[in-house]
Amino acid sequence: MVDSVDIVRLDGTGAPVLSGAAGGTAPGLMIRYRHGFGGLKRLFYFRQDLANGSMRAGSPLLNFVARQGAPPVLLKSASYLMHDGRFSVIKNFILRNSAGIVQDPSGVPWRDLAASGLDLRLYGDYQGTLGIFSQQPDLRAAYQSGRWPAQPVDFGFGYLFRPSNTSIIVARRR
């Protein structure tokens, strides 16, 4: 049950500050809620440009996420942004700081996951992607190699949302 929704912004250190109006650095929402008989929990939503120019080291949003410890990350239908060098800051931050990543192929490129030292698991079947996005022949090779035996999935996830062509990558710290 939702208790409250407040407009917040992040100060320079990444601490959320209640804000009477939208604006400021990384404007967002803080949703306070309860699940069952559990205690009050908070969910934050921030609107943020994730391109390198907005995500320099020490930016309020990166500081906020760093304060959360090593959070798990879900990347779904991420427009292949982290395949472009203009989004390397957020990609590298995720690779260095997350406890784990669950994603479709549109998140962190396979080549970067494979080089990261994370424990990798494949699910479904990678058959390429929509024609407007770049393909990942190295991911296709990973599925075919048998080194990471893919487990089947019976649901859709990501741009190619049919179970028969869904690809899910799970990366975890060792």
mmCIF file of C-alpha atoms in Angstrom:
data_model
loop_
_atom_site.group_PDB
_atom_site.id
_atom_site.type_symbol
_atom_site.label_atom_id
_atom_site.label_comp_id
_atom_site.label_asym_id
_atom_site.label_seq_id
_atom_site.Cartn_x
_atom_site.Cartn_y
_atom_site.Cartn_z
ATOM 1 C CA MET A 1 0.000 0.000 0.000
ATOM 2 C CA VAL A 2 1.357 3.435 -0.938
ATOM 3 C CA ASP A 3 1.671 5.807 2.033
ATOM 4 C CA SER A 4 3.001 8.872 0.203
ATOM 5 C CA VAL A 5 4.583 10.197 -2.961
ATOM 6 C CA ASP A 6 6.934 13.174 -2.692
ATOM 7 C CA ILE A 7 8.941 15.166 -5.214
ATOM 8 C CA VAL A 8 12.641 14.958 -4.409
ATOM 9 C CA ARG A 9 15.917 16.102 -5.899
ATOM 10 C CA LEU A 10 19.439 14.966 -5.203
ATOM 11 C CA ASP A 11 21.900 17.283 -3.532
ATOM 12 C CA GLY A 12 25.531 17.312 -4.668
ATOM 13 C CA THR A 13 26.412 14.334 -2.467
ATOM 14 C CA GLY A 14 23.573 12.222 -3.850
ATOM 15 C CA ALA A 15 21.329 12.544 -0.800
ATOM 16 C CA PRO A 16 17.599 12.838 -1.590
ATOM 17 C CA VAL A 17 16.077 16.137 -0.478
ATOM 18 C CA LEU A 18 12.358 16.870 -0.399
ATOM 19 C CA SER A 19 11.522 19.479 -2.990
ATOM 20 C CA GLY A 20 8.376 21.572 -3.207
ATOM 21 C CA ALA A 21 8.558 21.630 -6.997
ATOM 22 C CA ALA A 22 10.164 19.696 -9.799
ATOM 23 C CA GLY A 23 13.585 20.883 -10.849
ATOM 24 C CA GLY A 24 17.029 20.903 -9.391
ATOM 25 C CA THR A 25 19.517 18.139 -9.918
ATOM 26 C CA ALA A 26 18.056 14.755 -10.905
ATOM 27 C CA PRO A 27 14.409 15.538 -10.145
ATOM 28 C CA GLY A 28 12.446 12.518 -9.093
ATOM 29 C CA LEU A 29 9.903 10.881 -6.853
ATOM 30 C CA MET A 30 10.170 9.129 -3.512
ATOM 31 C CA ILE A 31 7.362 6.638 -3.018
ATOM 32 C CA ARG A 32 6.854 5.358 0.527
ATOM 33 C CA TYR A 33 4.965 2.091 0.715
ATOM 34 C CA ARG A 34 4.284 -0.976 2.836
ATOM 35 C CA HIS A 35 4.070 -4.563 1.705
ATOM 36 C CA GLY A 36 1.870 -6.720 3.885
ATOM 37 C CA PHE A 37 2.720 -6.213 7.547
ATOM 38 C CA GLY A 38 6.297 -5.177 6.791
ATOM 39 C CA GLY A 39 7.843 -1.850 7.630
ATOM 40 C CA LEU A 40 7.839 1.272 5.533
ATOM 41 C CA LYS A 41 9.941 1.029 2.369
ATOM 42 C CA ARG A 42 11.049 3.649 -0.138
ATOM 43 C CA LEU A 43 11.190 3.458 -3.906
ATOM 44 C CA PHE A 44 12.959 6.232 -5.822
ATOM 45 C CA TYR A 45 12.407 7.200 -9.438
ATOM 46 C CA PHE A 46 14.694 9.736 -11.110
ATOM 47 C CA ARG A 47 14.526 11.250 -14.565
ATOM 48 C CA GLN A 48 18.103 11.440 -15.813
ATOM 49 C CA ASP A 49 20.036 11.715 -19.054
ATOM 50 C CA LEU A 50 22.466 8.777 -18.881
ATOM 51 C CA ALA A 51 24.872 10.054 -21.559
ATOM 52 C CA ASN A 52 28.473 10.644 -20.468
ATOM 53 C CA GLY A 53 28.075 14.431 -20.388
ATOM 54 C CA SER A 54 25.482 14.124 -17.604
ATOM 55 C CA MET A 55 26.990 11.176 -15.746
ATOM 56 C CA ARG A 56 30.491 12.267 -14.815
ATOM 57 C CA ALA A 57 32.139 10.610 -11.823
ATOM 58 C CA GLY A 58 30.778 12.246 -8.692
ATOM 59 C CA SER A 59 27.454 13.167 -10.294
ATOM 60 C CA PRO A 60 24.530 13.256 -7.840
ATOM 61 C CA LEU A 61 22.785 10.221 -9.359
ATOM 62 C CA LEU A 62 25.927 8.061 -9.323
ATOM 63 C CA ASN A 63 26.575 9.167 -5.737
ATOM 64 C CA PHE A 64 22.990 8.223 -4.816
ATOM 65 C CA VAL A 65 23.314 4.761 -6.343
ATOM 66 C CA ALA A 66 26.718 4.242 -4.701
ATOM 67 C CA ARG A 67 25.089 5.002 -1.325
ATOM 68 C CA GLN A 68 22.786 2.008 -1.868
ATOM 69 C CA GLY A 69 25.662 -0.463 -1.634
ATOM 70 C CA ALA A 70 25.874 -2.955 -4.492
ATOM 71 C CA PRO A 71 22.365 -2.930 -5.936
ATOM 72 C CA PRO A 72 21.065 -5.462 -8.442
ATOM 73 C CA VAL A 73 20.417 -3.980 -11.897
ATOM 74 C CA LEU A 74 17.641 -4.790 -14.394
ATOM 75 C CA LEU A 75 18.184 -3.644 -17.989
ATOM 76 C CA LYS A 76 15.295 -4.299 -20.362
ATOM 77 C CA SER A 77 14.665 -2.703 -23.751
ATOM 78 C CA ALA A 78 17.578 -0.342 -23.081
ATOM 79 C CA SER A 79 17.895 0.742 -26.742
ATOM 80 C CA TYR A 80 21.461 -0.607 -26.938
ATOM 81 C CA LEU A 81 22.657 2.708 -25.491
ATOM 82 C CA MET A 82 25.540 1.109 -23.595
ATOM 83 C CA HIS A 83 26.820 -0.319 -26.886
ATOM 84 C CA ASP A 84 27.667 3.291 -27.799
ATOM 85 C CA GLY A 85 30.759 4.957 -26.327
ATOM 86 C CA ARG A 86 28.649 7.971 -25.335
ATOM 87 C CA PHE A 87 27.171 5.852 -22.506
ATOM 88 C CA SER A 88 30.390 4.297 -21.187
ATOM 89 C CA VAL A 89 30.234 6.026 -17.778
ATOM 90 C CA ILE A 90 26.942 4.378 -16.762
ATOM 91 C CA LYS A 91 27.972 1.053 -18.340
ATOM 92 C CA ASN A 92 31.264 0.962 -16.428
ATOM 93 C CA PHE A 93 29.560 2.082 -13.205
ATOM 94 C CA ILE A 94 27.086 -0.809 -13.501
ATOM 95 C CA LEU A 95 29.864 -3.312 -14.219
ATOM 96 C CA ARG A 96 31.934 -2.132 -11.238
ATOM 97 C CA ASN A 97 29.209 -1.564 -8.651
ATOM 98 C CA SER A 98 26.260 -3.895 -9.142
ATOM 99 C CA ALA A 99 25.745 -7.099 -7.192
ATOM 100 C CA GLY A 100 24.265 -8.594 -10.323
ATOM 101 C CA ILE A 101 22.700 -7.756 -13.651
ATOM 102 C CA VAL A 102 19.629 -9.236 -15.310
ATOM 103 C CA GLN A 103 19.224 -8.003 -18.861
ATOM 104 C CA ASP A 104 18.179 -8.649 -22.407
ATOM 105 C CA PRO A 105 20.831 -8.123 -25.126
ATOM 106 C CA SER A 106 20.030 -4.375 -25.275
ATOM 107 C CA GLY A 107 21.866 -3.692 -21.991
ATOM 108 C CA VAL A 108 25.602 -4.067 -21.410
ATOM 109 C CA PRO A 109 27.271 -5.607 -24.501
ATOM 110 C CA TRP A 110 28.190 -9.280 -24.190
ATOM 111 C CA ARG A 111 31.877 -8.523 -24.886
ATOM 112 C CA ASP A 112 32.006 -6.268 -21.799
ATOM 113 C CA LEU A 113 30.165 -8.782 -19.618
ATOM 114 C CA ALA A 114 32.492 -11.585 -20.738
ATOM 115 C CA ALA A 115 35.547 -9.460 -19.871
ATOM 116 C CA SER A 116 34.143 -8.338 -16.499
ATOM 117 C CA GLY A 117 34.922 -11.431 -14.431
ATOM 118 C CA LEU A 118 31.255 -11.795 -13.466
ATOM 119 C CA ASP A 119 29.636 -15.239 -13.354
ATOM 120 C CA LEU A 120 27.475 -15.387 -16.498
ATOM 121 C CA ARG A 121 24.364 -17.431 -17.240
ATOM 122 C CA LEU A 122 22.345 -17.490 -20.447
ATOM 123 C CA TYR A 123 18.628 -18.141 -20.787
ATOM 124 C CA GLY A 124 16.455 -18.522 -23.853
ATOM 125 C CA ASP A 125 17.955 -18.194 -27.316
ATOM 126 C CA TYR A 126 19.704 -15.260 -28.991
ATOM 127 C CA GLN A 127 18.618 -15.029 -32.617
ATOM 128 C CA GLY A 128 19.699 -11.470 -33.279
ATOM 129 C CA THR A 129 17.700 -8.344 -32.684
ATOM 130 C CA LEU A 130 15.565 -5.814 -34.469
ATOM 131 C CA GLY A 131 17.182 -4.562 -37.673
ATOM 132 C CA ILE A 132 17.510 -0.995 -36.385
ATOM 133 C CA PHE A 133 19.973 -2.137 -33.700
ATOM 134 C CA SER A 134 23.454 -3.567 -34.046
ATOM 135 C CA GLN A 135 23.806 -7.315 -33.778
ATOM 136 C CA GLN A 136 26.086 -9.151 -31.352
ATOM 137 C CA PRO A 137 27.836 -11.994 -33.160
ATOM 138 C CA ASP A 138 29.872 -12.672 -29.999
ATOM 139 C CA LEU A 139 26.649 -13.243 -28.039
ATOM 140 C CA ARG A 140 25.373 -15.592 -30.731
ATOM 141 C CA ALA A 141 28.713 -17.456 -30.513
ATOM 142 C CA ALA A 142 28.394 -17.646 -26.708
ATOM 143 C CA TYR A 143 24.976 -19.298 -27.043
ATOM 144 C CA GLN A 144 26.345 -21.763 -29.596
ATOM 145 C CA SER A 145 29.613 -22.548 -27.781
ATOM 146 C CA GLY A 146 28.158 -24.606 -24.947
ATOM 147 C CA ARG A 147 30.432 -22.834 -22.437
ATOM 148 C CA TRP A 148 27.348 -21.140 -21.006
ATOM 149 C CA PRO A 149 24.589 -23.752 -21.527
ATOM 150 C CA ALA A 150 21.390 -21.770 -22.005
ATOM 151 C CA GLN A 151 18.368 -22.688 -19.942
ATOM 152 C CA PRO A 152 14.978 -22.420 -21.663
ATOM 153 C CA VAL A 153 12.440 -19.719 -20.811
ATOM 154 C CA ASP A 154 8.691 -19.851 -21.351
ATOM 155 C CA PHE A 155 7.995 -16.115 -21.357
ATOM 156 C CA GLY A 156 8.920 -13.108 -23.444
ATOM 157 C CA PHE A 157 11.334 -10.397 -22.335
ATOM 158 C CA GLY A 158 12.755 -7.374 -24.160
ATOM 159 C CA TYR A 159 12.296 -6.182 -27.719
ATOM 160 C CA LEU A 160 11.829 -9.665 -29.151
ATOM 161 C CA PHE A 161 9.197 -10.584 -26.634
ATOM 162 C CA ARG A 162 8.151 -14.025 -27.843
ATOM 163 C CA PRO A 163 9.461 -16.919 -25.734
ATOM 164 C CA SER A 164 11.030 -18.532 -28.815
ATOM 165 C CA ASN A 165 13.404 -15.602 -29.377
ATOM 166 C CA THR A 166 13.853 -14.231 -25.880
ATOM 167 C CA SER A 167 17.423 -13.900 -24.663
ATOM 168 C CA ILE A 168 18.215 -13.185 -21.011
ATOM 169 C CA ILE A 169 21.678 -12.718 -19.566
ATOM 170 C CA VAL A 170 22.297 -12.973 -15.817
ATOM 171 C CA ALA A 171 25.619 -11.739 -14.443
ATOM 172 C CA ARG A 172 26.585 -12.118 -10.770
ATOM 173 C CA ARG A 173 29.566 -11.325 -8.612
ATOM 174 C CA ARG A 174 31.579 -14.438 -7.810
#
